[in-house]
Short mmCIF file of C-alpha atoms in Angstrom, two decimals:
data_model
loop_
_atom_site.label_atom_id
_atom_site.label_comp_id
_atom_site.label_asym_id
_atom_site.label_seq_id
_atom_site.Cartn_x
_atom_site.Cartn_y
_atom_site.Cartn_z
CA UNK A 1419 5.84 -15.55 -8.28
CA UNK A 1420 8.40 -12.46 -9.16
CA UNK A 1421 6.98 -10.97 -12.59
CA UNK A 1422 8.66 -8.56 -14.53
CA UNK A 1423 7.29 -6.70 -17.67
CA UNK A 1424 11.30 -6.86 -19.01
CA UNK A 1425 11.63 -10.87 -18.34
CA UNK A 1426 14.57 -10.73 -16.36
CA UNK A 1427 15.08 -8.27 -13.27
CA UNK A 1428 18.80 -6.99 -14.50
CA UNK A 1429 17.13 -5.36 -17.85
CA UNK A 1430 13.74 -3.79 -15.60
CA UNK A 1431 16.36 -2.50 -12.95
CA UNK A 1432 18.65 -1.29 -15.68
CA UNK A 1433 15.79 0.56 -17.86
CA UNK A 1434 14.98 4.39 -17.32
CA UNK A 1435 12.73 6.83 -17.78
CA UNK A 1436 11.90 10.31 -17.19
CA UNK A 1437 8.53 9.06 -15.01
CA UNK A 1438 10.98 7.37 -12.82
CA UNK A 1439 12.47 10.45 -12.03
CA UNK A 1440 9.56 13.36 -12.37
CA UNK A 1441 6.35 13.23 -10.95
CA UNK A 1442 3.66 14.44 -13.07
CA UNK A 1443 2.05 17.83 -12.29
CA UNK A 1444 0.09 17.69 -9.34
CA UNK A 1445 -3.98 18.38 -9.44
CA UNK A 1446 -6.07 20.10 -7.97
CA UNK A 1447 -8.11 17.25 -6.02
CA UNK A 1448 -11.61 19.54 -6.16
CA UNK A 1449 -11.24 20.05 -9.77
CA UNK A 1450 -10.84 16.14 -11.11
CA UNK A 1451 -13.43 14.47 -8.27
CA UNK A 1452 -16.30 15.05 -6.34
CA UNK A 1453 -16.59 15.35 -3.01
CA UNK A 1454 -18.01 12.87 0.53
CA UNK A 1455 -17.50 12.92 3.71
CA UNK A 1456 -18.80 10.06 6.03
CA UNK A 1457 -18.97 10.73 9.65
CA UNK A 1458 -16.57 8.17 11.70
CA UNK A 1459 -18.53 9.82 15.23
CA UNK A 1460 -19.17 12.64 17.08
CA UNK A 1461 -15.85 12.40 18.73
CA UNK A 1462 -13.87 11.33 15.80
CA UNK A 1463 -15.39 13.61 13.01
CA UNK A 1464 -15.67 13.13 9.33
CA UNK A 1465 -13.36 11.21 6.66
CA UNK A 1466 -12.99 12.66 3.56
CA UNK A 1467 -12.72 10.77 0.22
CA UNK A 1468 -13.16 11.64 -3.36
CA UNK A 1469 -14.53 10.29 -6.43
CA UNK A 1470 -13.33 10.48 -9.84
CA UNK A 1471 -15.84 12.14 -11.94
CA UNK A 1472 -17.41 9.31 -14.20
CA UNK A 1473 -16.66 9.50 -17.90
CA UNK A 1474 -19.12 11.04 -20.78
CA UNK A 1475 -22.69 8.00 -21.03
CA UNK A 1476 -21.62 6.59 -17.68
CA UNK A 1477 -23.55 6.20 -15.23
CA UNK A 1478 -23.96 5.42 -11.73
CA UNK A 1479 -25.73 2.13 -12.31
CA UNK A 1480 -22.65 1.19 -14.41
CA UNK A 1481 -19.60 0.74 -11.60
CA UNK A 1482 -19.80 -2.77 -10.69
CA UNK A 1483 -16.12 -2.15 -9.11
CA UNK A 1484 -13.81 0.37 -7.34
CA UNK A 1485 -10.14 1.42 -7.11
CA UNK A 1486 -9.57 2.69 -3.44
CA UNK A 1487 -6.09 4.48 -3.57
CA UNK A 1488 -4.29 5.58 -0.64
CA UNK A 1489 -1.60 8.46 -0.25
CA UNK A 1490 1.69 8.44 0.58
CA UNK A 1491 3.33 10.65 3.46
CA UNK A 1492 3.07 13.91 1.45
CA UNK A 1493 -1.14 13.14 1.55
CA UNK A 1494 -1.04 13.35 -2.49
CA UNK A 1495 -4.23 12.08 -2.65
CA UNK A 1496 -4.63 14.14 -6.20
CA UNK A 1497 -1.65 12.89 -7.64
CA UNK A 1498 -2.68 9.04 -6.55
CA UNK A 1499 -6.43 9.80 -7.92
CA UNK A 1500 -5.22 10.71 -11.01
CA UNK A 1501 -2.36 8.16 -11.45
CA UNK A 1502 -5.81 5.75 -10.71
CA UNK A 1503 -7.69 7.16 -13.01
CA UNK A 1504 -5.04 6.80 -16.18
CA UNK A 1505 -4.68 3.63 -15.25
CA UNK A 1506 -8.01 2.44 -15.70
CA UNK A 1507 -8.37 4.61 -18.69
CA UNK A 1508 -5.81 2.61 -20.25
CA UNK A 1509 -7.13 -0.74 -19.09
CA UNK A 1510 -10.67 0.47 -20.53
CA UNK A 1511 -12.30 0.59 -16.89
CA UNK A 1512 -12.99 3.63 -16.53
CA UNK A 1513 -17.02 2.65 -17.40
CA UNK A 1514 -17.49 -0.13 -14.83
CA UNK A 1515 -14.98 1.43 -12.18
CA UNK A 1516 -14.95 4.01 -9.55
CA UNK A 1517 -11.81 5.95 -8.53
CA UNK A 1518 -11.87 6.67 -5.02
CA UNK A 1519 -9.14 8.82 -3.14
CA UNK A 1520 -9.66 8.53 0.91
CA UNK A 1521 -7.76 11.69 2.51
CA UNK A 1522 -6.47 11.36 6.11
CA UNK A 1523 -6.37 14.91 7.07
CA UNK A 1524 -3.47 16.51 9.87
CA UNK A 1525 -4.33 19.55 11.43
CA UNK A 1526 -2.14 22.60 10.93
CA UNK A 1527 0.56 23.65 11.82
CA UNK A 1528 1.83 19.89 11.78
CA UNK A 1529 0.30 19.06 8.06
CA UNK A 1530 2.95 21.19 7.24
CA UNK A 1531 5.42 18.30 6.99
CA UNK A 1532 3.00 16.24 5.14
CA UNK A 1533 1.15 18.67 2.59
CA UNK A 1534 0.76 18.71 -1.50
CA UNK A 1535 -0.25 21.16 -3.26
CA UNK A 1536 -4.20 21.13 -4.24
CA UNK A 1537 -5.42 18.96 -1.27
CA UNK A 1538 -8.07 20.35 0.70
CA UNK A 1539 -6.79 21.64 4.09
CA UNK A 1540 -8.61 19.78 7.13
CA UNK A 1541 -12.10 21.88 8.08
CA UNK A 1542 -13.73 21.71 11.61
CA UNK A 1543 -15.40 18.53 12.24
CA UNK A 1544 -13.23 16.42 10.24
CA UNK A 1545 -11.27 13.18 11.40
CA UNK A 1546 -7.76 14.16 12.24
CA UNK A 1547 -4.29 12.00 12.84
CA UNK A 1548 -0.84 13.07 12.29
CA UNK A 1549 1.44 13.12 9.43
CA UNK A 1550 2.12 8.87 10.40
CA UNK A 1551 -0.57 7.53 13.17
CA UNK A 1552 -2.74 6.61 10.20
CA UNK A 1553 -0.47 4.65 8.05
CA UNK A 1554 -0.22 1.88 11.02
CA UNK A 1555 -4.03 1.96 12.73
CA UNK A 1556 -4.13 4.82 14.88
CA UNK A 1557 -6.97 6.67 16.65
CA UNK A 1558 -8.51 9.64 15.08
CA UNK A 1559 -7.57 12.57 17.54
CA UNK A 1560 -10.03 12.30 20.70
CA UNK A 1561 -11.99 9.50 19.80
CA UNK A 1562 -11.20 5.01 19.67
CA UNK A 1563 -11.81 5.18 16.25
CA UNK A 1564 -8.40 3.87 14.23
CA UNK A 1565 -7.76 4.59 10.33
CA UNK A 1566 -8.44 0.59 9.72
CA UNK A 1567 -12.13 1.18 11.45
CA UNK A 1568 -12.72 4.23 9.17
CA UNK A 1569 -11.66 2.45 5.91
CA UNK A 1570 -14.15 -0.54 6.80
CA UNK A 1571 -16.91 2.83 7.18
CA UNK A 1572 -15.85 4.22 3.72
CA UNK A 1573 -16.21 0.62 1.78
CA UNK A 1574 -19.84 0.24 3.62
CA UNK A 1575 -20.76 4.15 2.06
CA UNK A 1576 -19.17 2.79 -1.22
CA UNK A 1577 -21.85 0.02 -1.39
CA UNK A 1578 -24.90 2.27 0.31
CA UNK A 1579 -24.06 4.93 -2.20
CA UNK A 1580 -23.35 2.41 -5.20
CA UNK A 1581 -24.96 -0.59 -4.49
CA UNK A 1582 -24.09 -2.51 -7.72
CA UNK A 1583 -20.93 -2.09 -6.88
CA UNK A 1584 -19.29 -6.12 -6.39
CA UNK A 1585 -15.87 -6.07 -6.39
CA UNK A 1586 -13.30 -2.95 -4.65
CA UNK A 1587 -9.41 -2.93 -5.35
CA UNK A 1588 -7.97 -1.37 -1.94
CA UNK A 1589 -4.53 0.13 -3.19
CA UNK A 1590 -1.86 2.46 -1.45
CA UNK A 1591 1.13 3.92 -3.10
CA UNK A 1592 4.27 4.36 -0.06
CA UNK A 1593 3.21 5.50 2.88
CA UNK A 1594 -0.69 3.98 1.48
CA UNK A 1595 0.81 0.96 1.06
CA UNK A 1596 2.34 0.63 4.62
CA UNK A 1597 -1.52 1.30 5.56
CA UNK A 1598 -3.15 -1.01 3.18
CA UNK A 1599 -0.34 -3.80 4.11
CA UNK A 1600 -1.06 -3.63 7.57
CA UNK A 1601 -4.77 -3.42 7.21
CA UNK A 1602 -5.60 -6.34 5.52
CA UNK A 1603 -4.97 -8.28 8.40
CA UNK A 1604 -7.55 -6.09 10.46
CA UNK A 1605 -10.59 -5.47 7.71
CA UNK A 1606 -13.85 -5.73 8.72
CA UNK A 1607 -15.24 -4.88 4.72
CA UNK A 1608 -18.98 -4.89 4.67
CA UNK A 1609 -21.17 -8.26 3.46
CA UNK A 1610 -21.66 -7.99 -0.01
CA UNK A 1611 -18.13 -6.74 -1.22
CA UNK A 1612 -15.72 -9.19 -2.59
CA UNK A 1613 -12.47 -7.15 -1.84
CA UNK A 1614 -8.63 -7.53 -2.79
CA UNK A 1615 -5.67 -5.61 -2.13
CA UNK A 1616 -2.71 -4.18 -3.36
CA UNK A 1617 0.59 -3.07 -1.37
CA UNK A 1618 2.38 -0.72 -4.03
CA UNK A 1619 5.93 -0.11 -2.88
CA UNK A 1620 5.81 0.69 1.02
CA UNK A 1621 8.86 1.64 3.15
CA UNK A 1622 8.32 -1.09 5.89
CA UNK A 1623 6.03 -4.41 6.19
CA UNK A 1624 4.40 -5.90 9.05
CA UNK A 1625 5.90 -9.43 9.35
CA UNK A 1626 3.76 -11.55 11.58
CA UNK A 1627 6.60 -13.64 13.62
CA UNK A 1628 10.00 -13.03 15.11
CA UNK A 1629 12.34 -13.69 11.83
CA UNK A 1630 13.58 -11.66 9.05
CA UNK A 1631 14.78 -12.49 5.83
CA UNK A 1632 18.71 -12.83 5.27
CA UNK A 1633 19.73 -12.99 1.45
CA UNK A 1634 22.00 -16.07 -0.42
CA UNK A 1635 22.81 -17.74 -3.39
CA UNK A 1636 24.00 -21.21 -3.45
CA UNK A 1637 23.67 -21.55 0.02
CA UNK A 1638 26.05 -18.62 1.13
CA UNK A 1639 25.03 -15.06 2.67
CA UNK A 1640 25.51 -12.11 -0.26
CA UNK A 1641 25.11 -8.65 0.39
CA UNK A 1642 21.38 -7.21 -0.03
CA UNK A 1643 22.54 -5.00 -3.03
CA UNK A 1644 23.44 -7.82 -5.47
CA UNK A 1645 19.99 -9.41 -5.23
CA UNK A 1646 19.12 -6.96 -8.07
CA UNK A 1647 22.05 -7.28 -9.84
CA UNK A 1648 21.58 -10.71 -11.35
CA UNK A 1649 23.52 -11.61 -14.27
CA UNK A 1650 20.11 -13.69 -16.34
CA UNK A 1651 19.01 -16.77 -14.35
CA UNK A 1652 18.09 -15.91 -10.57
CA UNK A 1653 17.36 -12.97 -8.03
CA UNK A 1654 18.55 -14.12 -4.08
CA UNK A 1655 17.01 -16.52 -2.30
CA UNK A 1656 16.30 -15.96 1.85
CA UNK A 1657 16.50 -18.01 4.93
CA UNK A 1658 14.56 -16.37 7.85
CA UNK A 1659 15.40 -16.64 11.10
CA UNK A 1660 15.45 -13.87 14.11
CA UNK A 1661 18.46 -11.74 14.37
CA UNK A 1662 21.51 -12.89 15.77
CA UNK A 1663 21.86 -9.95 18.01
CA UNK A 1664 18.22 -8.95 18.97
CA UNK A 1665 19.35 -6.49 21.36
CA UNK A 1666 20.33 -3.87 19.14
CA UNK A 1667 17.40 -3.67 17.71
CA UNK A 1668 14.97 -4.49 20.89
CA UNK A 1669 12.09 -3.32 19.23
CA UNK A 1670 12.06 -4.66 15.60
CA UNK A 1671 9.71 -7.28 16.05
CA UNK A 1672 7.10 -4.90 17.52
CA UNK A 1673 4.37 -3.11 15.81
CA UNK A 1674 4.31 -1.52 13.33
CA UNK A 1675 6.79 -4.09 11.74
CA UNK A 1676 6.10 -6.88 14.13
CA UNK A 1677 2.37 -8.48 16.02
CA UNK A 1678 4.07 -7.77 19.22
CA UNK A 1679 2.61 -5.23 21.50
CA UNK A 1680 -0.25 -4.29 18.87
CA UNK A 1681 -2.82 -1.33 19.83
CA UNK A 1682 -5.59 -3.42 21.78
CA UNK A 1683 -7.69 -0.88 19.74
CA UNK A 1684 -7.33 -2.69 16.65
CA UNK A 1685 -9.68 -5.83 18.03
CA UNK A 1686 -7.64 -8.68 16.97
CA UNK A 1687 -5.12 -11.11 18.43
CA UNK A 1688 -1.87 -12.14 16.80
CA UNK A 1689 -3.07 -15.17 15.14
CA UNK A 1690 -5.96 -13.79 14.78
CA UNK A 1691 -4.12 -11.27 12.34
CA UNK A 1692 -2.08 -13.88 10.90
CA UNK A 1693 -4.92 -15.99 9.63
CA UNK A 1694 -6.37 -12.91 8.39
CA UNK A 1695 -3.62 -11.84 6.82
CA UNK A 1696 -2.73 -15.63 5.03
CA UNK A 1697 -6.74 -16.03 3.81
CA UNK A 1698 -7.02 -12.99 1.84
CA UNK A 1699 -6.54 -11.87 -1.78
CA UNK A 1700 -3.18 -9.59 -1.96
CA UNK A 1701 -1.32 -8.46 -4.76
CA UNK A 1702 2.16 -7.05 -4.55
CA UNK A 1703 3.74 -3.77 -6.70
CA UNK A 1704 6.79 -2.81 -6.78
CA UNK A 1705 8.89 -0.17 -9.16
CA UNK A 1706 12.39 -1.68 -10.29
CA UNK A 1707 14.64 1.36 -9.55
CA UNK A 1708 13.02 2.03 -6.24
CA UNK A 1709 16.22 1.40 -4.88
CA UNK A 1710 19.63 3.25 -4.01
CA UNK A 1711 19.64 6.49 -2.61
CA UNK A 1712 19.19 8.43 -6.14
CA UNK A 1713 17.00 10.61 -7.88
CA UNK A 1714 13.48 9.53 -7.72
CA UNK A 1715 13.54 6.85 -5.26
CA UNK A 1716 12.38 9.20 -2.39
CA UNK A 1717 15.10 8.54 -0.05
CA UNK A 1718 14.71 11.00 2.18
CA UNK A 1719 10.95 9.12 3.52
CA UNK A 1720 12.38 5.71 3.33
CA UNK A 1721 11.97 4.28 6.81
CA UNK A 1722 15.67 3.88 8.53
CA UNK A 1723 14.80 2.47 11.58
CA UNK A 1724 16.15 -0.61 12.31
CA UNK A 1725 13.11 -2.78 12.59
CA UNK A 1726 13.23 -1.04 8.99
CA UNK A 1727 16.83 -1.82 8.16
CA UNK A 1728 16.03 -5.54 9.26
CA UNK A 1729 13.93 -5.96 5.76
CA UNK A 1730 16.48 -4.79 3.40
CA UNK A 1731 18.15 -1.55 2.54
CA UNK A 1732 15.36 -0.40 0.21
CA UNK A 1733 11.92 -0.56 -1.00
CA UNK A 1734 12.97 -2.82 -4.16
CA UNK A 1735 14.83 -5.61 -1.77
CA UNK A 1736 12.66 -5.33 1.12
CA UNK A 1737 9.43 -6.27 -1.21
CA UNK A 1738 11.31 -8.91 -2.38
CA UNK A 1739 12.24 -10.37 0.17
CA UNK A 1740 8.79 -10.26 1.98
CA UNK A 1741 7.49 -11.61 -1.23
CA UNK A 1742 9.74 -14.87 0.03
CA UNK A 1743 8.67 -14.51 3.27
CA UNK A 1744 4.90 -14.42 2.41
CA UNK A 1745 5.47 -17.18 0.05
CA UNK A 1746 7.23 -19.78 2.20
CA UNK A 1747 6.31 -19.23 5.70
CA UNK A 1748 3.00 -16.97 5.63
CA UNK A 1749 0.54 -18.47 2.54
CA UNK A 1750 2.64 -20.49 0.48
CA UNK A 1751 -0.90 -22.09 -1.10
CA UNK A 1752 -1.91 -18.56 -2.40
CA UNK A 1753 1.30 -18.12 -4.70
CA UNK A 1754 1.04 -14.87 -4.37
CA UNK A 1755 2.81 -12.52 -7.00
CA UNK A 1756 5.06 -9.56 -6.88
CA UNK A 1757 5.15 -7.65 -10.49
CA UNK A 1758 8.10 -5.64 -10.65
CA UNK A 1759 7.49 -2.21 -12.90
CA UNK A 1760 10.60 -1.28 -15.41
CA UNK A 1761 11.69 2.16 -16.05
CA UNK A 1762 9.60 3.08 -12.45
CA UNK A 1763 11.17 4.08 -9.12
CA UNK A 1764 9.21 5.74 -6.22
CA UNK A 1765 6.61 7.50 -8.41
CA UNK A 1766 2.98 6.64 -8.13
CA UNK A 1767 2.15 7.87 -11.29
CA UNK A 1768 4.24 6.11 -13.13
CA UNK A 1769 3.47 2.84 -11.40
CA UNK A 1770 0.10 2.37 -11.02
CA UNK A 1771 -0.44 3.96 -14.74
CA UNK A 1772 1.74 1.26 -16.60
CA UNK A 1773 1.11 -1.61 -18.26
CA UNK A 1774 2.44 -4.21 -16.06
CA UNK A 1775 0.43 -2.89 -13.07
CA UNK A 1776 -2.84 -3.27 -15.68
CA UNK A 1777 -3.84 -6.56 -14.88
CA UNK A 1778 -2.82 -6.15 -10.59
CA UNK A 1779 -5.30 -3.23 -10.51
CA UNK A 1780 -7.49 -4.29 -12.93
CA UNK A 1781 -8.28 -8.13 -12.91
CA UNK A 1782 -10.57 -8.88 -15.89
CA UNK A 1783 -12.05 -11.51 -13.58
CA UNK A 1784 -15.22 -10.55 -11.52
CA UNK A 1785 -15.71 -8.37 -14.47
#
């Protein structure tokens, strides 16, 4: 299901606003949360995460649930706690809820190309990847230990440190979003959590057989860029089938996009993924003008590749289209929904903050 605050896609993709295009002021992560660290090993080292401090009569017996947001490239964790944390102020959860930021930390000089302002820089003894081996399961520098593994630790510390908690939200904005995506079909959440997910707007998807999605309307190919151009009634629709001229791109179907050739250190077979993947509770987010090239739609990180370019041209078509994909040939009896965000391109924090995202975040259900 394709939802849409503005009822049709033409008027969300047409709206604007100055969130789409500027990113709020970036926090300080140490000033706005409170600080754990869980140790993934003695050859892997510690994960950081953060909580956001609890509101004024709350209490730690009150957070029945949790919103675990993930970074993008640039390791914003501040920006993406505090782009949680309005959000559930404005959904009134900010009582019963927990806002947790993980941090994967880089070593310097290489964090250099993935650094924002007020993040922590990574301390001896802490778990350590590069600016990308995280977003797609790799090993923690030194050690087996992948970023999926240490995200199944930090959701068992969330329940030994908060054990009322019932329900946790695992979110990632971009880059978080490629993680969470790909994760889900790799969790190993602790007993006693019931846990759901939400891929925000990620540059590439994992897509769990050899075909990719090829757009139409009435039955005839149309270019990508007109599936968001509709005129009232309909967005495309896809047939998927594997690429006419594989050889060009030899190593689309491959991970991180494809199940072929996966990291034996992830502990699951293909279908084993797949049935993973197809049983559990995902959500999809995506921000209408996080398309183009243009300001705000954070061009310059958009995966190019071509096991990349094989989804669509841009964030906006390529969750669209895996929406289809996911719908008809991966868990067509979840009817699983996409809810497309007007006036928001590539900008966490005006997103996961707005009131379509509300009820994707915050489901009153489980309450």
């Amino acid at each position: 299901m394709l939802r849409s605050g503005a009822g049709a896609l033409l008027l969300a993709c047409a709206a604007s606003s100055v969130n789409a295009a500027t990113p709020a002021a970036t926090p300080v992560l140490n000033d706005i949360a409170d600080a754990y660290a869980i140790s993934l090993g003695a050859k892997a080292g510690a994960l950081n995460y953060f909580v956001s401090r609890r509101a004024p009569g709350s209490s730690d017996d009150t957070a029945v649930s949790a919103l675990v947001a993930f970074h993008g490239h640039p390791r914003d964790a501040g920006r993406t706690l505090a782009a949680g944390e309005l959000a559930a102020r404005q959904a009134g959860r900010v009582a019963d809820t927990l806002i947790v930021a993980p941090l994967f930390q880089v070593a310097s000089p290489a964090s250099e190309r993935c650094q924002s302002a007020g993040v922590p820089a990574a301390q001896p003894g802490d778990a350590l990847w590069t600016c990308s081996s995280w977003m797609a399961g790799g090993t923690a520098k030194g050690s087996s230990v992948t970023s999926f593994a240490a995200l199944d630790q930090l959701l068992a510390d969330l329940k030994r440190r908060w054990p009322r908690l019932q329900t946790v939200t695992v979110t990632g904005f971009s880059a978080g979003a490629q993680f969470v995506q790909r994760y889900i079909a790799f969790a190993n959440p602790p007993a006693g959590l019931s846990v759901r997910y939400v891929v925000a707007d990620p540059s590439s998807w994992l897509y769990f057989d050899d075909v990719r999605p090829a757009p139409q309307r009435n039955g005839q190919p149309v270019d990508w860029r007109s599936c968001t151009q509709t005129s009232g009634e309909s967005a495309c629709s896809y047939v998927f089938a594997a690429p006419a001229t594989p050889q060009q791109c030899p190593d689309y179907a491959s991970w991180k996009y494809g199940i072929a050739d996966m990291p034996a250190t992830l502990g699951r077979t293909a279908s084993e993924a797949r049935q993973r993947y197809a049983q559990a509770d995902v959500a999809y987010l995506q921000g209408a003008l996080d398309m183009g090239d243009g300001p705000g739609t954070a061009y310059r990180l958009l995966d190019k590749t071509c096991g990349a370019q094989l989804q669509g041209p841009y964030r906006l078509q390529r969750g669209l289209a895996y929406l289809a994909y996911d719908q008809h040939m991966l868990s067509p009896q979840k009817k699983r929904s996409l809810t497309v965000v007007p006036g928001c391109a590539h900008n966490v924090s005006c997103v996961f903050p707005s009131a379509e995202a509300a009820p994707v975040l915050f489901p009153t259900t489980g309450r």
